[in-house]
């Protein structure tokens, strides 16, 4: 409210809305800052927001629900209207109407003031024009603020868009790499699964072949046993199951210490048959694997590719046995071979080539009887092997010399038309002389 002594100009300013620069119409007071505005002006300025807006004068934020009608200001405006209407806007100094506005002093003046030295060379415009110019200047400033805010907002939006695009590209690259990795892993896993599948199928076929072979052999064995049952009881049962299957033999063959019909054989190794990389002892009772090949004569009896060596002795009749000490490690084989076995080139280690043996390779003890090479029935390491050669029955049997357990039996068949020799491959092998009990 204007204080006593207030000029007409000041009274006019107190009753004027800062938005429309006219007298307040239905004034509203902003509770947060205390500024007043016409209801229509404030509504147009604050827009359609129903919650909050900013004060046009101090830019402070206020809640629209806190706007209150200023009845006291409305009454003051009415009084000011009447006072100004009665007395008019006159110059206090010259008592002339205030029709002009001095831009330099920023105050309304009369025509007398305009001619005075005080306002000489000042920029003077009509009062109504000044009001328009003031309003225009305020609008321009407001526009500049809005344009500056718009530019800042646009820059911020562009920065956010660039950041979003950068993050999007990073995400796309990351998922592309992830897809490539998953595709590679899928391919590898599927390939491994295919290998496992093929391995399972192969094992199944092998097992089915073994089972089929076993069933066929058992059926043949049953048939032979049924035929043997018709023979006199005093005869020993000697039923073969064929190559690759354990033979059914009488108890005397399984417990070799009680089997006295076999004569001990004094076996020695034949140096002229030894592969050049095999090292023989002076007494020709043991062999081992050398680091390199020796410079030996290339006689026709010598093995040149396979690391084999034969014994000097040959057997074409009778029953003979001998023992061999073998290593717990490495690769070796012990058995018998035809005297005419091939010596040159990659000789196949198989009964079809005239070789019947057992051995150790890949950490396993097996009979060398392709294609299955059955495992030997062992519960531990094999240290000594007893070889029983029965020329009368055309078979060679192998035993665990420490336990007496039967390991494997080969039917030699028609090979006894010629002499059989002992055969060996490394690693460390020692032939033991057996004294009969």
XYZ file of C-alpha atoms in Angstrom:
437
model
C 0.000 0.000 0.000
C 1.307 3.464 -0.878
C 2.569 5.518 2.080
C 1.586 9.140 2.778
C 3.386 11.570 0.511
C 3.561 9.099 -2.343
C 3.640 10.777 -5.755
C 1.027 10.104 -8.356
C 3.623 8.263 -10.463
C 4.507 5.971 -7.578
C 0.851 5.422 -6.808
C 0.297 4.474 -10.416
C 3.163 1.985 -10.301
C 1.763 0.347 -7.155
C -1.564 -0.198 -8.913
C -0.028 -1.519 -12.157
C 0.416 -5.208 -13.118
C 4.009 -5.946 -14.175
C 2.785 -8.195 -16.982
C 0.221 -6.074 -18.801
C 1.485 -2.714 -17.401
C -2.084 -1.728 -16.709
C -4.160 -1.480 -13.562
C -4.639 -4.771 -11.730
C -7.750 -6.674 -12.793
C -8.880 -9.283 -10.248
C -5.375 -9.432 -8.693
C -3.929 -12.702 -7.336
C -1.054 -12.878 -4.848
C 1.691 -15.522 -5.068
C 1.980 -16.757 -1.489
C 5.574 -17.978 -1.889
C 7.065 -14.578 -2.903
C 4.270 -12.005 -2.308
C 4.102 -10.644 -5.870
C 0.745 -9.741 -7.429
C -0.598 -10.128 -10.956
C -3.870 -9.965 -12.840
C -5.656 -13.299 -12.819
C -5.868 -13.373 -16.616
C -2.230 -12.278 -17.061
C -0.920 -14.912 -14.648
C -3.066 -17.642 -16.188
C -1.838 -16.787 -19.677
C 1.797 -16.597 -18.520
C 1.891 -19.849 -16.541
C 0.237 -21.908 -19.277
C -1.763 -25.119 -18.804
C 0.227 -26.546 -15.898
C -2.114 -27.518 -13.075
C 0.479 -28.017 -10.367
C 3.209 -25.378 -10.304
C 4.602 -22.419 -12.251
C 7.289 -19.736 -11.966
C 6.728 -16.170 -10.830
C 6.977 -13.738 -13.816
C 8.782 -11.206 -11.650
C 11.283 -13.168 -9.488
C 11.186 -16.525 -11.380
C 10.561 -18.355 -8.131
C 8.510 -21.554 -8.282
C 5.065 -21.544 -6.706
C 2.169 -23.953 -6.335
C -0.992 -22.848 -8.143
C -3.119 -24.057 -5.294
C -1.454 -21.400 -3.089
C -2.691 -18.444 -5.222
C -4.981 -16.167 -3.215
C -7.208 -13.260 -4.370
C -5.742 -9.989 -3.045
C -8.897 -8.062 -2.053
C -6.918 -5.337 -0.337
C -4.908 -4.660 -3.506
C -8.094 -4.674 -5.571
C -9.568 -1.984 -3.280
C -6.314 -0.001 -3.509
C -6.450 -0.109 -7.302
C -9.990 1.270 -7.285
C -8.945 4.103 -4.997
C -5.917 4.854 -7.174
C -8.077 4.914 -10.267
C -10.341 7.502 -8.652
C -7.464 9.632 -7.395
C -5.661 9.610 -10.701
C -8.926 10.241 -12.520
C -9.737 13.222 -10.275
C -6.321 14.816 -10.159
C -5.016 13.380 -13.405
C -1.406 12.482 -13.984
C 0.157 15.961 -13.634
C 3.676 17.168 -13.127
C 4.188 18.083 -9.488
C 6.570 20.860 -10.499
C 4.642 22.487 -13.335
C 1.164 21.031 -12.734
C 0.975 20.031 -16.376
C -0.302 16.662 -17.617
C 2.376 13.976 -17.818
C 2.153 13.197 -21.501
C 5.835 12.518 -22.208
C 8.442 10.059 -20.957
C 12.151 10.793 -20.560
C 14.139 7.671 -21.496
C 17.281 9.025 -19.855
C 15.641 9.696 -16.470
C 13.147 6.870 -16.937
C 10.299 9.092 -15.632
C 7.155 10.711 -17.077
C 7.448 14.466 -17.738
C 5.267 17.293 -18.959
C 5.801 19.500 -21.992
C 7.377 22.211 -19.795
C 9.912 19.734 -18.411
C 10.752 18.694 -21.946
C 11.750 22.267 -22.767
C 13.757 22.740 -19.599
C 17.545 22.445 -19.472
C 17.170 19.407 -17.206
C 15.911 17.291 -20.101
C 17.760 19.034 -22.929
C 19.101 16.596 -25.523
C 17.373 13.704 -23.694
C 15.433 11.027 -25.515
C 11.802 11.941 -24.921
C 8.876 9.944 -26.267
C 5.120 10.018 -25.682
C 4.128 8.259 -22.479
C 1.956 5.675 -24.226
C 4.786 4.892 -26.642
C 7.157 4.421 -23.729
C 4.774 1.970 -22.141
C 4.665 0.036 -25.383
C 8.438 0.177 -25.745
C 8.920 -0.947 -22.150
C 6.576 -3.823 -22.693
C 8.339 -4.630 -25.951
C 11.744 -4.495 -24.270
C 10.534 -6.816 -21.545
C 9.161 -9.205 -24.116
C 12.424 -9.146 -26.026
C 14.377 -9.946 -22.889
C 11.958 -12.721 -22.129
C 12.387 -14.004 -25.661
C 16.173 -13.953 -25.296
C 15.907 -15.956 -22.105
C 13.608 -18.472 -23.772
C 15.896 -18.721 -26.810
C 18.910 -19.237 -24.558
C 17.026 -21.898 -22.614
C 15.969 -23.500 -25.892
C 19.574 -23.541 -27.142
C 20.799 -25.075 -23.888
C 18.024 -27.649 -23.998
C 18.773 -28.466 -27.633
C 22.482 -28.892 -26.862
C 21.659 -31.115 -23.917
C 19.314 -33.171 -26.092
C 21.994 -33.529 -28.789
C 24.531 -34.646 -26.190
C 22.049 -37.181 -24.831
C 21.292 -38.439 -28.341
C 25.011 -38.864 -29.092
C 25.538 -40.671 -25.807
C 22.512 -42.880 -26.458
C 23.710 -43.710 -29.985
C 27.193 -44.498 -28.680
C 25.742 -46.785 -26.008
C 23.452 -48.378 -28.585
C 26.382 -49.114 -30.902
C 28.383 -50.536 -27.994
C 25.457 -52.780 -27.075
C 25.065 -53.930 -30.693
C 28.790 -54.731 -30.928
C 28.716 -56.544 -27.600
C 25.772 -58.714 -28.587
C 27.297 -59.350 -32.031
C 30.443 -60.643 -30.334
C 28.303 -62.647 -27.933
C 26.358 -64.177 -30.822
C 29.597 -65.065 -32.608
C 30.987 -66.624 -29.435
C 27.790 -68.597 -28.842
C 27.742 -69.741 -32.474
C 31.334 -70.980 -32.201
C 30.609 -72.691 -28.885
C 27.473 -74.252 -30.344
C 29.456 -75.564 -33.311
C 32.180 -76.962 -31.047
C 29.714 -78.575 -28.651
C 27.689 -80.077 -31.488
C 30.890 -81.434 -33.031
C 31.884 -82.925 -29.675
C 28.425 -84.415 -29.284
C 28.687 -85.891 -32.780
C 32.052 -87.415 -31.849
C 30.580 -88.819 -28.653
C 27.607 -90.144 -30.612
C 29.890 -91.797 -33.151
C 32.027 -93.192 -30.346
C 28.966 -94.615 -28.620
C 27.748 -96.141 -31.876
C 31.194 -97.605 -32.538
C 31.434 -99.011 -29.012
C 27.948 -100.427 -29.348
C 28.850 -102.131 -32.608
C 32.038 -103.502 -31.066
C 30.202 -104.753 -27.997
C 27.455 -106.264 -30.105
C 30.078 -107.969 -32.269
C 31.808 -109.341 -29.172
C 28.524 -110.524 -27.684
C 27.484 -112.114 -30.964
C 30.861 -113.801 -31.174
C 30.630 -114.962 -27.566
C 27.119 -116.317 -28.070
C 28.197 -118.180 -31.189
C 31.254 -119.565 -29.394
C 29.181 -120.607 -26.386
C 26.691 -122.355 -28.630
C 29.547 -124.218 -30.314
C 31.026 -125.057 -26.912
C 27.692 -126.339 -25.634
C 27.336 -128.496 -28.702
C 30.863 -129.904 -28.277
C 30.257 -130.529 -24.569
C 27.063 -132.381 -25.359
C 29.014 -134.515 -27.821
C 31.799 -135.068 -25.273
C 29.241 -136.230 -22.720
C 28.639 -139.248 -24.936
C 32.342 -140.269 -24.692
C 33.886 -142.399 -21.892
C 34.219 -140.545 -18.586
C 37.926 -141.294 -18.271
C 38.947 -139.024 -21.101
C 39.977 -135.494 -20.239
C 37.789 -132.802 -21.633
C 39.639 -130.679 -24.213
C 37.090 -128.423 -25.849
C 38.276 -125.361 -27.764
C 36.259 -122.209 -28.295
C 38.299 -120.994 -31.197
C 40.686 -118.125 -31.619
C 40.001 -115.026 -29.544
C 38.030 -116.876 -26.805
C 39.353 -118.502 -23.649
C 39.609 -122.318 -23.888
C 38.024 -124.733 -21.496
C 40.876 -126.961 -20.273
C 41.215 -129.552 -17.552
C 42.328 -128.601 -13.984
C 45.846 -129.903 -14.588
C 46.341 -127.201 -17.186
C 45.067 -124.467 -14.834
C 47.330 -125.584 -11.977
C 50.566 -125.952 -13.880
C 52.718 -127.086 -10.876
C 50.699 -130.294 -10.811
C 50.927 -130.762 -14.556
C 54.059 -132.909 -14.964
C 53.670 -133.963 -18.564
C 55.402 -130.771 -19.792
C 59.173 -130.722 -20.016
C 61.199 -127.625 -19.197
C 62.798 -125.922 -22.174
C 66.174 -124.223 -21.951
C 65.373 -121.269 -24.167
C 68.007 -118.849 -25.459
C 67.691 -115.931 -27.863
C 69.036 -116.049 -31.392
C 71.144 -112.897 -32.073
C 70.997 -113.295 -35.850
C 67.205 -112.705 -35.746
C 67.239 -109.686 -33.405
C 66.173 -106.273 -34.650
C 69.190 -103.879 -34.687
C 67.781 -101.775 -31.841
C 67.381 -104.770 -29.495
C 70.246 -105.333 -27.061
C 70.838 -108.980 -26.010
C 72.719 -110.050 -22.908
C 75.900 -112.118 -23.215
C 74.107 -115.300 -22.185
C 71.296 -114.525 -24.670
C 68.740 -114.816 -21.861
C 67.472 -111.222 -21.758
C 66.784 -108.308 -24.089
C 66.205 -104.583 -23.736
C 65.434 -101.655 -26.022
C 68.420 -99.599 -27.138
C 68.628 -95.878 -27.783
C 69.654 -96.322 -31.419
C 70.127 -99.079 -33.969
C 73.312 -101.135 -33.834
C 75.483 -101.708 -36.863
C 74.615 -105.366 -37.472
C 74.746 -107.546 -40.568
C 71.624 -107.355 -42.717
C 71.187 -111.106 -42.925
C 67.872 -112.570 -44.171
C 67.034 -114.012 -40.713
C 67.020 -110.584 -39.016
C 63.864 -108.514 -38.454
C 64.450 -105.105 -40.049
C 61.225 -103.215 -39.219
C 59.464 -104.903 -36.312
C 61.444 -105.023 -33.029
C 61.280 -108.853 -32.781
C 63.732 -111.575 -31.805
C 63.292 -115.369 -31.972
C 64.743 -118.152 -29.843
C 67.367 -120.560 -31.082
C 65.329 -123.610 -30.150
C 62.524 -124.903 -32.322
C 59.723 -127.255 -31.271
C 57.731 -129.495 -33.565
C 56.600 -132.205 -31.110
C 56.094 -132.813 -27.411
C 54.993 -130.599 -24.517
C 57.323 -127.811 -23.377
C 57.208 -124.864 -21.005
C 59.455 -121.977 -19.929
C 59.162 -118.801 -17.892
C 59.840 -115.202 -18.854
C 60.293 -112.228 -16.513
C 58.665 -109.118 -17.983
C 58.704 -105.431 -17.102
C 55.844 -103.660 -15.333
C 56.172 -100.728 -17.712
C 56.825 -100.148 -21.378
C 55.668 -102.207 -24.350
C 56.534 -105.887 -24.758
C 55.187 -109.197 -26.030
C 56.008 -112.861 -25.342
C 54.944 -115.897 -27.361
C 55.821 -118.346 -30.118
C 56.112 -117.969 -33.890
C 56.509 -120.123 -36.953
C 60.073 -120.733 -38.023
C 59.116 -119.367 -41.441
C 57.591 -116.123 -40.094
C 58.314 -113.169 -42.363
C 61.308 -111.108 -41.190
C 61.384 -108.156 -43.568
C 58.970 -105.238 -43.729
C 56.047 -104.367 -41.430
C 55.087 -107.844 -40.262
C 51.598 -107.965 -38.744
C 51.582 -109.157 -35.157
C 48.757 -111.714 -35.434
C 48.067 -115.466 -35.510
C 47.408 -115.220 -39.259
C 51.070 -114.250 -39.686
C 52.184 -117.195 -37.552
C 52.636 -115.293 -34.243
C 50.810 -116.251 -31.014
C 51.624 -113.983 -28.079
C 50.445 -111.913 -25.129
C 51.824 -108.501 -24.251
C 51.505 -105.089 -22.670
C 50.773 -101.766 -24.423
C 48.791 -98.645 -23.587
C 49.093 -99.656 -19.936
C 47.001 -102.831 -20.496
C 47.791 -106.540 -20.623
C 46.200 -108.155 -23.689
C 46.318 -111.210 -25.857
C 47.550 -110.297 -29.331
C 44.572 -111.698 -31.168
C 43.089 -109.123 -33.603
C 40.702 -107.565 -34.060
C 39.651 -107.450 -30.381
C 42.928 -108.234 -28.581
C 41.055 -109.380 -25.428
C 42.249 -108.172 -22.037
C 44.021 -110.722 -19.841
C 42.230 -111.682 -16.594
C 44.565 -109.908 -14.150
C 43.969 -108.075 -10.886
C 47.440 -106.504 -10.701
C 50.771 -106.235 -12.491
C 52.168 -109.201 -14.383
C 55.800 -110.000 -13.490
C 56.404 -113.538 -14.771
C 54.760 -115.470 -17.580
C 54.856 -119.228 -18.049
C 54.483 -120.389 -21.644
C 53.099 -123.920 -22.173
C 53.552 -125.227 -25.718
C 51.542 -128.387 -26.355
C 52.460 -129.662 -29.805
C 50.311 -132.759 -29.290
C 47.147 -130.698 -28.737
C 48.200 -127.903 -31.154
C 47.841 -125.137 -28.608
C 49.936 -122.663 -26.627
C 48.835 -121.556 -23.153
C 49.993 -118.577 -21.087
C 49.919 -118.485 -17.271
C 50.697 -116.023 -14.502
C 53.802 -117.738 -13.116
C 53.381 -116.088 -9.693
C 49.771 -117.158 -9.102
C 49.331 -120.073 -11.506
C 46.254 -118.414 -13.035
C 45.470 -119.205 -16.644
C 45.721 -116.107 -18.877
C 45.012 -117.140 -22.454
C 45.130 -120.097 -24.856
C 45.671 -120.016 -28.612
C 44.728 -122.925 -30.891
C 47.748 -123.195 -33.187
C 45.981 -125.505 -35.636
C 47.931 -126.767 -38.657
C 51.034 -124.694 -37.837
C 52.725 -127.682 -36.258
C 53.663 -128.932 -39.675
C 56.843 -126.906 -39.056
C 58.921 -126.007 -35.993
C 57.774 -123.203 -33.661
C 60.236 -120.771 -32.112
C 59.961 -118.487 -29.096
C 59.300 -114.863 -30.011
C 59.849 -111.647 -28.017
C 59.617 -107.877 -28.294
C 61.004 -105.274 -25.811
C 61.090 -103.655 -23.294
C 63.081 -105.523 -20.594
C 62.524 -109.295 -20.845
C 64.476 -112.075 -19.088
C 64.125 -115.816 -19.842
C 64.313 -117.917 -16.688
C 65.674 -121.462 -16.580
C 63.131 -123.760 -14.913
C 64.252 -126.801 -12.987
C 61.702 -129.606 -12.895
C 60.332 -130.488 -9.468
